XYZ file of C-alpha atoms in Angstrom:
533
model
C -24.560 14.612 6.911
C -21.206 12.965 7.545
C -18.519 15.226 8.984
C -14.859 14.660 9.784
C -15.878 14.007 13.376
C -17.995 11.095 12.092
C -15.084 9.505 10.219
C -15.481 5.814 10.993
C -11.891 5.057 9.993
C -10.873 6.591 13.307
C -12.165 3.347 14.845
C -9.317 0.765 14.732
C -11.905 -1.966 14.152
C -12.985 -0.429 10.836
C -11.342 -0.806 7.435
C -11.753 0.148 3.778
C -13.298 -2.184 1.217
C -13.340 -1.509 -2.535
C -15.914 -3.584 -4.427
C -18.313 -3.457 -7.339
C -21.424 -1.385 -6.794
C -24.803 -3.113 -6.526
C -28.364 -1.885 -6.772
C -28.469 -1.998 -2.985
C -25.968 0.891 -2.985
C -28.048 3.231 -5.147
C -29.560 5.378 -2.385
C -26.202 5.760 -0.633
C -24.541 6.781 -3.924
C -27.221 9.386 -4.590
C -26.799 10.712 -1.053
C -23.022 10.886 -1.517
C -23.299 12.799 -4.791
C -25.707 15.241 -3.113
C -23.202 15.910 -0.286
C -20.355 16.412 -2.725
C -21.945 18.401 -5.575
C -24.780 20.472 -4.097
C -22.423 22.699 -2.022
C -20.510 23.700 -5.187
C -23.649 24.454 -7.169
C -23.764 21.278 -9.247
C -26.622 18.813 -9.588
C -26.518 15.510 -7.742
C -27.265 12.273 -9.541
C -30.868 11.146 -9.677
C -31.615 7.620 -8.546
C -32.559 6.353 -11.996
C -29.180 7.432 -13.426
C -27.254 5.367 -10.877
C -29.538 2.398 -11.528
C -28.825 2.788 -15.234
C -25.051 2.873 -14.706
C -25.047 -0.298 -12.605
C -27.491 -2.248 -14.774
C -25.733 -1.263 -17.997
C -22.172 -2.200 -16.979
C -22.097 -3.718 -13.465
C -18.410 -4.660 -13.512
C -17.434 -1.059 -14.283
C -18.966 0.606 -11.216
C -17.094 0.636 -7.891
C -17.787 1.765 -4.355
C -15.539 2.274 -1.343
C -17.039 1.199 1.968
C -16.023 1.854 5.555
C -18.159 -0.582 7.486
C -21.677 0.123 6.247
C -20.860 3.692 5.151
C -20.340 4.374 1.448
C -17.539 6.947 1.099
C -16.577 6.751 -2.577
C -18.087 5.953 -5.976
C -16.563 5.421 -9.418
C -18.545 5.004 -12.651
C -17.237 3.802 -16.032
C -18.440 2.393 -19.328
C -16.919 1.088 -22.579
C -16.855 3.247 -25.663
C -15.250 3.515 -29.087
C -12.131 5.618 -29.433
C -13.738 7.314 -32.451
C -16.167 8.876 -29.988
C -14.166 9.229 -26.783
C -10.970 10.666 -28.290
C -12.793 13.423 -30.183
C -14.185 16.646 -28.578
C -17.419 16.005 -26.719
C -19.458 17.157 -23.742
C -20.630 15.347 -20.618
C -24.303 15.034 -21.575
C -23.700 13.455 -24.982
C -20.857 11.130 -23.953
C -22.580 9.764 -20.834
C -26.145 9.735 -22.133
C -27.051 12.443 -19.601
C -25.456 10.484 -16.753
C -27.086 7.102 -17.454
C -24.026 5.524 -19.176
C -26.365 4.688 -22.047
C -23.536 5.168 -24.557
C -21.970 1.950 -23.234
C -20.648 -0.092 -26.155
C -19.877 -3.756 -25.389
C -17.337 -3.661 -28.221
C -15.818 -0.366 -27.176
C -12.028 -0.534 -27.005
C -11.666 2.253 -24.412
C -12.925 2.579 -20.831
C -14.558 5.947 -20.217
C -14.390 7.332 -16.686
C -17.544 9.328 -16.143
C -17.463 9.814 -12.369
C -15.320 9.712 -9.257
C -17.081 10.980 -6.163
C -15.488 10.985 -2.685
C -16.880 11.986 0.689
C -15.002 15.069 1.938
C -14.852 13.568 5.434
C -12.680 10.738 4.087
C -10.230 12.697 1.953
C -6.593 12.058 2.741
C -6.878 8.257 2.491
C -6.047 8.082 -1.242
C -9.532 6.830 -2.028
C -9.312 8.472 -5.446
C -6.104 6.604 -6.202
C -7.681 3.314 -5.119
C -10.597 3.893 -7.482
C -8.339 4.844 -10.398
C -6.323 1.704 -9.712
C -9.545 -0.314 -10.041
C -10.221 1.366 -13.390
C -6.764 0.426 -14.646
C -7.158 -3.162 -13.427
C -10.519 -3.449 -15.190
C -9.067 -1.956 -18.353
C -6.205 -4.452 -18.352
C -8.402 -7.431 -17.500
C -10.630 -6.604 -20.491
C -7.577 -5.942 -22.732
C -8.874 -2.470 -23.590
C -6.627 0.164 -25.150
C -6.826 2.429 -22.138
C -8.847 4.807 -19.980
C -10.139 8.150 -21.225
C -12.063 10.824 -19.340
C -12.531 14.548 -18.834
C -11.059 15.984 -15.659
C -12.432 18.943 -13.743
C -10.243 21.967 -12.917
C -11.769 23.319 -9.697
C -9.155 26.069 -9.240
C -9.628 27.554 -12.710
C -12.400 30.085 -11.960
C -10.541 31.832 -9.170
C -7.171 31.795 -10.964
C -8.125 32.578 -14.565
C -7.287 36.283 -14.141
C -3.726 35.392 -13.232
C -3.199 32.900 -16.058
C -5.332 34.719 -18.683
C -6.320 31.577 -20.639
C -7.291 28.023 -19.760
C -4.512 26.764 -22.060
C -1.907 28.686 -20.092
C -3.356 27.470 -16.790
C -3.152 23.839 -17.923
C 0.386 24.338 -19.227
C 1.503 25.785 -15.889
C -0.037 22.829 -14.026
C 1.736 20.385 -16.353
C 5.072 22.075 -15.637
C 4.314 22.183 -11.896
C 4.289 25.971 -11.757
C 0.663 25.852 -10.621
C -1.331 23.262 -8.722
C -4.826 21.982 -9.368
C -6.206 19.379 -6.909
C -7.767 17.242 -9.656
C -5.499 17.832 -12.649
C -2.273 17.525 -10.650
C -3.544 14.257 -9.158
C -4.324 12.837 -12.599
C -0.882 13.731 -13.952
C 0.812 12.048 -10.977
C -1.164 8.900 -11.716
C 0.152 8.535 -15.242
C -2.599 10.230 -17.268
C -1.678 12.525 -20.143
C -3.571 15.542 -21.419
C -4.653 15.220 -25.048
C -6.705 18.407 -25.249
C -9.078 20.835 -23.564
C -12.826 20.353 -23.829
C -14.846 23.578 -23.967
C -18.421 23.601 -22.652
C -17.954 20.091 -21.302
C -20.214 20.675 -18.297
C -21.733 24.141 -18.089
C -22.902 23.765 -14.496
C -19.301 23.224 -13.325
C -18.712 26.897 -12.500
C -15.435 26.172 -10.691
C -13.999 24.863 -13.965
C -15.780 27.514 -16.071
C -17.335 24.623 -17.957
C -13.951 23.410 -19.197
C -12.409 19.980 -18.702
C -9.011 18.485 -19.396
C -9.294 15.684 -21.958
C -7.064 12.917 -20.566
C -6.088 9.350 -21.346
C -4.036 6.473 -19.989
C -2.862 3.768 -22.377
C -2.883 0.153 -21.309
C 0.803 -0.930 -21.363
C -0.237 -4.535 -22.056
C -1.910 -3.637 -25.356
C 0.634 -2.804 -28.055
C -0.417 -1.302 -31.350
C 1.298 -2.385 -34.572
C 2.632 1.103 -35.241
C 3.873 1.645 -31.700
C 7.459 2.734 -31.265
C 9.530 1.576 -28.277
C 8.885 3.765 -25.245
C 10.123 4.055 -21.725
C 8.144 2.010 -19.235
C 9.960 2.968 -16.043
C 7.614 2.655 -13.102
C 4.901 0.775 -15.001
C 3.578 -2.108 -12.951
C 1.128 -4.707 -14.210
C -1.578 -6.143 -11.934
C 0.075 -9.545 -11.504
C 3.147 -7.850 -10.009
C 3.462 -6.950 -6.330
C 5.886 -4.124 -5.548
C 7.647 -4.391 -2.193
C 9.985 -1.969 -0.436
C 12.411 -2.474 2.420
C 13.660 0.446 4.505
C 17.210 0.236 5.836
C 16.650 2.634 8.697
C 19.231 4.875 10.375
C 19.095 4.938 14.163
C 19.790 8.492 15.340
C 18.992 10.559 18.390
C 15.624 12.277 18.291
C 14.027 14.880 20.524
C 10.333 13.992 20.366
C 7.739 11.430 19.333
C 6.611 13.735 16.525
C 10.168 13.825 15.173
C 10.210 10.019 15.111
C 6.940 9.965 13.151
C 8.331 12.576 10.757
C 11.199 10.250 9.798
C 8.862 7.268 9.406
C 6.276 9.177 7.385
C 9.012 10.390 5.057
C 9.800 6.807 4.048
C 6.129 5.804 3.825
C 5.546 8.790 1.545
C 8.509 7.810 -0.640
C 7.419 4.195 -1.120
C 3.846 5.345 -1.767
C 5.115 7.626 -4.547
C 6.769 4.557 -6.056
C 3.401 2.762 -5.891
C 4.626 0.077 -3.485
C 2.150 -2.440 -2.135
C 4.244 -3.223 0.968
C 6.926 -1.544 3.041
C 8.801 -3.166 5.924
C 10.779 -1.479 8.717
C 13.450 -3.111 10.946
C 13.160 -5.005 14.203
C 13.314 -2.880 17.389
C 13.452 0.337 15.380
C 11.147 1.975 17.933
C 13.984 1.821 20.495
C 14.927 5.131 18.903
C 12.188 6.633 21.084
C 14.362 5.966 24.130
C 16.919 8.474 22.848
C 14.442 11.224 23.736
C 15.470 10.695 27.367
C 18.472 12.653 28.663
C 19.962 9.592 30.328
C 20.147 5.864 29.759
C 17.193 4.038 31.271
C 17.307 0.713 33.044
C 15.819 -2.211 31.102
C 12.664 -2.084 33.238
C 12.283 1.683 32.725
C 12.892 1.272 28.994
C 10.109 -1.266 28.533
C 7.674 0.822 30.550
C 8.563 3.906 28.505
C 8.117 2.045 25.205
C 4.833 0.482 26.287
C 3.398 3.962 26.894
C 4.039 4.785 23.237
C 2.233 1.687 21.938
C -1.287 3.164 21.520
C 0.057 6.228 19.717
C 2.261 4.086 17.480
C -0.680 1.901 16.472
C -2.840 4.910 15.670
C -0.106 6.677 13.681
C 0.906 3.646 11.607
C -2.681 2.680 10.885
C -3.409 6.213 9.664
C -0.302 6.180 7.462
C -1.292 2.840 5.916
C -4.719 4.236 5.078
C -3.595 7.677 3.962
C -0.677 6.500 1.813
C -2.432 3.358 0.519
C 0.408 1.000 1.418
C 0.594 -2.087 3.629
C 3.088 -1.460 6.451
C 5.035 -4.087 8.375
C 6.072 -1.820 11.233
C 9.260 -3.570 12.318
C 8.901 -4.703 15.900
C 8.193 -3.033 19.212
C 8.957 -4.511 22.670
C 5.823 -4.181 24.798
C 4.594 -5.199 28.204
C 1.433 -7.207 27.580
C -1.737 -7.115 29.663
C -0.716 -10.335 31.410
C 2.607 -8.765 32.451
C 4.771 -10.602 29.891
C 7.204 -8.609 27.764
C 7.032 -9.610 24.113
C 8.717 -8.364 20.951
C 5.752 -7.635 18.671
C 5.627 -6.949 14.942
C 2.566 -4.861 14.138
C 1.147 -5.176 10.625
C -1.055 -2.380 9.288
C -2.970 -3.073 6.077
C -4.040 -0.274 3.795
C -7.701 -1.152 4.232
C -7.437 -0.284 7.950
C -7.005 -3.754 9.465
C -4.257 -4.375 12.016
C -2.518 -7.601 13.038
C 0.271 -8.514 15.407
C 2.961 -11.168 15.227
C 5.069 -11.876 18.337
C 8.650 -13.039 18.101
C 8.643 -16.751 18.893
C 12.311 -17.095 19.863
C 13.871 -14.174 21.754
C 17.654 -14.186 21.535
C 19.772 -14.645 24.694
C 20.584 -10.940 24.347
C 16.908 -9.937 24.395
C 16.248 -12.138 27.398
C 19.222 -10.627 29.245
C 18.568 -6.964 28.435
C 14.783 -6.776 28.183
C 13.471 -9.954 29.847
C 11.557 -10.670 26.629
C 9.520 -13.885 26.407
C 8.569 -15.730 23.239
C 5.082 -15.714 21.792
C 3.169 -18.780 20.605
C 1.090 -17.627 17.634
C 2.076 -17.771 13.974
C -0.468 -17.389 11.216
C -0.630 -16.243 7.603
C -2.187 -12.799 7.170
C -4.558 -12.263 4.271
C -3.854 -9.070 2.302
C -5.045 -7.532 -0.944
C -1.870 -8.932 -2.575
C -2.192 -12.449 -1.217
C -1.192 -14.170 2.040
C 1.939 -12.987 3.856
C 3.878 -14.026 6.941
C 6.226 -12.247 9.346
C 9.181 -13.751 11.220
C 11.244 -11.446 13.422
C 15.023 -11.817 12.981
C 16.106 -14.915 15.004
C 12.838 -16.669 14.118
C 14.013 -16.885 10.504
C 16.784 -19.249 11.678
C 14.202 -21.898 12.619
C 13.047 -23.714 9.445
C 9.931 -25.085 11.153
C 8.397 -21.632 11.480
C 8.802 -20.713 7.823
C 7.498 -24.130 6.785
C 4.415 -23.630 8.970
C 3.730 -20.378 7.115
C 4.428 -22.008 3.741
C 1.871 -24.684 4.581
C -0.624 -21.852 5.060
C 0.097 -20.694 1.516
C 2.066 -17.477 1.994
C 3.873 -15.891 -0.971
C 5.832 -13.233 0.913
C 7.797 -13.572 4.138
C 8.813 -10.311 5.808
C 11.784 -10.444 8.176
C 12.493 -7.325 10.253
C 15.908 -7.812 11.869
C 18.357 -6.070 14.192
C 21.994 -7.235 14.233
C 25.068 -5.600 15.698
C 27.844 -6.892 13.444
C 28.416 -8.740 10.178
C 28.521 -12.293 11.515
C 25.184 -11.827 13.279
C 23.727 -10.332 10.130
C 24.948 -13.166 7.917
C 23.297 -15.763 10.144
C 19.974 -14.105 9.384
C 20.782 -13.485 5.712
C 21.857 -17.043 4.950
C 18.878 -18.421 6.869
C 16.474 -16.224 4.908
C 17.982 -17.310 1.604
C 17.560 -20.927 2.684
C 13.937 -20.280 3.660
C 13.277 -18.807 0.194
C 14.712 -21.921 -1.483
C 13.098 -24.453 0.868
C 9.632 -22.943 0.695
C 9.687 -21.328 -2.744
C 8.502 -17.927 -1.576
C 9.917 -14.395 -1.471
C 11.713 -13.091 1.624
C 12.019 -9.368 2.352
C 14.564 -8.334 5.010
C 14.819 -4.940 6.744
C 17.518 -3.924 9.232
C 18.827 -0.989 11.277
C 22.022 0.969 10.732
C 23.581 3.679 12.901
C 23.714 3.709 16.692
C 22.050 5.003 19.838
C 24.769 5.632 22.464
C 22.397 6.122 25.412
C 20.086 3.216 24.629
C 21.003 -0.147 26.128
C 21.882 -2.887 23.620
C 21.692 -0.507 20.600
C 25.332 0.589 20.573
C 26.131 -0.473 17.011
C 24.157 -1.849 14.072
C 25.053 -3.729 10.909
C 22.606 -4.319 8.070
C 22.409 -5.027 4.376
C 18.692 -5.224 3.726
C 17.572 -7.226 0.711
C 14.751 -8.918 -1.179
C 15.391 -12.616 -1.827
C 13.830 -15.097 -4.247
C 13.925 -18.841 -4.829
C 16.760 -20.058 -7.061
C 15.320 -21.197 -10.371
C 14.965 -19.945 -13.942
C 11.906 -17.802 -13.208
C 13.819 -15.655 -10.711
C 16.929 -13.529 -10.391
C 20.090 -15.451 -11.294
C 21.594 -15.251 -7.798
C 18.309 -15.402 -5.886
C 18.484 -11.673 -5.030
C 15.785 -9.409 -6.434
C 17.192 -6.301 -4.716
C 20.102 -5.520 -2.422
C 21.409 -2.485 -0.520
C 24.830 -1.168 0.400
C 25.779 -2.143 3.948
C 25.256 0.391 6.750
C 23.697 3.126 4.601
C 20.196 4.474 5.150
C 18.268 3.668 1.998
C 15.214 2.025 0.429
C 15.244 -0.963 -1.932
C 12.370 -1.970 -4.224
C 11.486 -5.067 -6.214
C 8.583 -6.158 -8.390
C 7.660 -9.728 -7.468
C 5.335 -12.117 -9.290
C 3.283 -14.548 -7.186
C 2.526 -16.436 -10.402
C 6.230 -17.291 -10.717
C 6.074 -18.955 -7.298
C 3.090 -21.059 -8.311
C 4.867 -22.158 -11.489
C 8.061 -22.998 -9.571
C 6.170 -25.005 -6.961
C 4.387 -27.061 -9.588
C 6.806 -27.297 -12.513
C 10.142 -25.881 -11.403
C 13.548 -27.509 -11.747
C 13.079 -28.648 -8.145
C 9.780 -28.695 -6.268
C 10.654 -28.613 -2.601
C 7.140 -28.325 -1.232
C 5.692 -31.073 -3.444
C 8.613 -33.457 -2.954
C 8.493 -33.626 0.849
C 8.370 -37.145 2.310
C 5.185 -36.911 4.337
C 5.495 -40.618 4.990
C 8.696 -39.924 6.968
C 8.241 -36.572 8.660
C 5.767 -33.769 9.270
C 5.355 -30.399 10.998
C 2.788 -30.225 13.811
C 1.960 -26.766 15.164
C 0.682 -26.509 18.730
C 0.628 -22.718 19.135
C -2.288 -20.341 19.387
C -4.087 -18.598 16.554
C -3.138 -14.942 15.932
C -6.025 -12.481 15.897
C -6.483 -8.915 14.700
C -5.463 -6.324 17.290
C -8.169 -5.371 19.725
C -9.017 -1.802 20.660
C -6.668 -0.242 23.234
């Protein structure tokens, strides 16, 4: 039996993978259902039922893997709305768990199962699986997703709320909390009724279930009236967030993480795919000291935090289901060099690092920082990305090297002390977006740290920039912030628009290069995933 102590995600080398289930997963799925349902008095799936689900509708069954360990399972099938939207019970709608009611012409996707290993709760595995359902629904142009949700708190709280209808109403109005129902409501599902005797063996729910649905926003019925679509995001859109972070004195490492986790939580609530923090934002940790440290002492102090920073950010990326570009962190490397490193934490558990190639004269003077030599596109679940730290964005060759590797998003954490310094980075980033026809996301510090060398004042106006053509924002700015105010900016970006611009835009910078006259030759080293500390 897997326990929290056996959680393989604690290993930095491991990561989450969501994929379609195969017949080779059957035994592991049965074992998972046994671990989840037997302790609460419910029957686990039999092997033949899982085989039936996968063989009947293979593209509708999903598993979540951590290495070779199966930690989540999701089962669906297609069905007519005439059946799924009327009162029903679990046995008749699912064909006793075999998904034998699957209808290849069914216009709705029925969610019959989501099963998650208790040892891996807290990593938003349920949300990942529901996202896969929505993607499948949209790819098949179905009307939506319908299912019956358990209410595991109902049995022990029914005396207080008297009726199941009142309990559900209180959960809807956030006067009560149910771990399953509250989760479904947060993920955009609406309650269309209460199903009595849905699953008698579910004693925690007293046999009841909440009848819920989610309508596919890309399928519009003829009699539909206009409705608000705030927050709706289609699969071809990537939502990015930039944090304009306030430097302030802190008293402990845990206080620093509290501020960071607040912003990660916020962008996760807004369903962001990426969030980026500023360059050198970890220098805030030096304010814990009662006195200003020498440059040498500062680097040594920061380097000691590196393992804990990696662990904390990786856990946040997994738990909040968001890819994090964690600004940059000056670190003494194993070979004795001091480098300014951007750490990238993907929401599947993988970690990468990108050193700053060109330290500024200021960084060399204050911190004795040396430039790195690796620059490579990083593959993510939203396509390839690149990271250039501040001054590096002012060197067109670097961005072009990443463009040649096919990136769609360039993240630029920066740290500038006054407006002229900031504008050098801003104008350079806008030029990089035009030259390479990709998106550029900038994130900078505001505030000050009086007892931290070279962090006396900060100026930033973080933004999200686009190429300049008809498919993009009129002024090439997808999102902007007010200068010197702690805030978060969001933008929904379409990789497909980049592909169209590169191939049929008003200008086609990448295609129109004169390779017969000039070229970019990279001689640096290949960047690799972070090794274990």
